[in-house]
Amino acid sequence: MKKRKAIMASLLASVMALSALAGCSPKKAEDGTKAQGESGQEAAGNTDGSLVFAQDEFSAKFSMFFAETVQDQDVANLTATTLLNSDRSGAIIYKGIEGETKEYNGKEYTYKGISDLAVTENADGTVYYDFTLRDDVKFSDGKPLTADDVIFSMYVYSDPTYDGLASIYSLPIQGMEEYRKGMEPLFKLILAAGEDNKDFSKWTEEQQTKFWADYKKAAEAFVKEIEDALIANGSNKEGDSVAAFAANYGYEGLKEDATAMDFFNAMVAKYDGSVTDMSKAESAGTPFTELMESYKDYAVGVETGNSAPNISGIQKTGDYSVRVITTKVDAQTIYQLTFAVSPLHYYGDPAQYDYANNKFGFPKGDLSSVRAKTTQPLGAGPYVFEKYENGVVSMKANENYYLGAPKTKSLKVNYVAQADRVNAVLTGTTDVTNPQYT
């Protein structure tokens, strides 16, 4: 669909523009090659070391756990550091601590990261992914990044109620299925039970009534955003039937008198009943989870059976080392293990972390402490998030960044309408933009 192509084009353009900011001060490797993050040219900006980047409107979900829109992810990426890095061709860097030098388009580049990785394929079919972390990496608040932060991050991504973009929970990690079973999000249970449910053993009638009222309201708003987008790009006009809008969005065959809920339900059905999966793929702007005002109240886990107390294939092997065990060889696993490592002390509760006793920084099925920090991210990336105000994200260089503080000391990412972006650059109110042409 045209919508998805436009989103991908925006993503690529944004990442290319912002990646120039994330490099450390230019410094050569011992063999004269370029250091990781050095783009080959100075980042655009003002003489005072500041830079203004024009972007689409934000959803203000800036944490690496829950950022969904391209523009929110761009901001989140600048605050975060991933467990693994890749080179310019997309190949994984296995020796991030000392760095690896690779050739690209006739030039050599040195890439560094926060970890080394050793992969061992065993005779029984299992695979070990052994990570050794640098012991000098700090989050932007000065606190050290350790194996506990890796473990905490993986358990957030693996929680039965996690509904962000990461899909670590789908990997063939030993013990993952046993840990996740026996618990379902309240949202999913009420949705599956239906509006006419009379069994209130796991939730109250009041909860159910409010759920369906808020759900329908959000569904109609979700469809309205799609209709507005189709009108804006000329695919439809005001007054068209819901069926006509749906047909131009890839959902043909709805009855002529179809309602917004019919359109919404057709989209959900395509994704096997998963509203969150549908929203990630089909949203024309605001994710469904934001449109439903009470969503967080229904994002908690409800026990439905027995489950394992931990994920046996996620093991802390030292203060700065972690082993991940998969049950089989899977080509995609290593790429899913490039997740951002987020601080336990900020997103979780250190008092609730005790690895030896199956406590991982939050109650299983309750990510409220993680969700509470979604608008104010903190990580070990090149930039520190300062504030989001009046459509403008303000950031500053992270003086604790393990590759050295960025040269561009102040960064603002602000919402500028597409029609105004070229003029914003010409008049000097914006330094970098990614205008879309039709």
Tab-separated table of N, CA and C in Angstrom, residues 61-62 67-78:
chain	number	residue	atom	x	y	z
A	61	LYS	N	5.882	9.005	22.379
A	61	LYS	CA	6.251	7.713	22.963
A	61	LYS	C	7.715	7.500	22.618
A	62	PHE	N	8.604	8.035	23.474
A	62	PHE	CA	10.007	8.137	23.125
A	62	PHE	C	10.894	7.042	23.710
A	67	ALA	N	8.192	3.090	21.616
A	67	ALA	CA	8.135	3.988	20.464
A	67	ALA	C	7.601	3.225	19.258
A	68	GLU	N	6.662	3.818	18.532
A	68	GLU	CA	6.050	3.151	17.385
A	68	GLU	C	6.209	3.945	16.098
A	69	THR	N	5.880	5.227	16.118
A	69	THR	CA	5.972	6.005	14.888
A	69	THR	C	7.433	6.244	14.530
A	70	VAL	N	7.676	6.497	13.262
A	70	VAL	CA	9.040	6.731	12.784
A	70	VAL	C	9.690	7.878	13.538
A	71	GLN	N	8.956	8.975	13.690
A	71	GLN	CA	9.534	10.150	14.316
A	71	GLN	C	9.827	9.930	15.801
A	72	ASP	N	8.974	9.179	16.496
A	72	ASP	CA	9.261	8.853	17.896
A	72	ASP	C	10.475	7.934	17.994
A	73	GLN	N	10.588	6.990	17.078
A	73	GLN	CA	11.732	6.081	17.085
A	73	GLN	C	13.031	6.825	16.812
A	74	ASP	N	12.993	7.832	15.931
A	74	ASP	CA	14.199	8.615	15.663
A	74	ASP	C	14.725	9.250	16.947
A	75	VAL	N	13.830	9.811	17.740
A	75	VAL	CA	14.222	10.430	19.004
A	75	VAL	C	14.735	9.369	19.972
A	76	ALA	N	13.997	8.273	20.104
A	76	ALA	CA	14.389	7.204	21.022
A	76	ALA	C	15.766	6.655	20.674
A	77	ASN	N	16.038	6.464	19.389
A	77	ASN	CA	17.318	5.901	18.959
A	77	ASN	C	18.501	6.763	19.379
A	78	LEU	N	18.311	8.070	19.424
A	78	LEU	CA	19.398	8.967	19.795
A	78	LEU	C	19.718	8.904	21.283
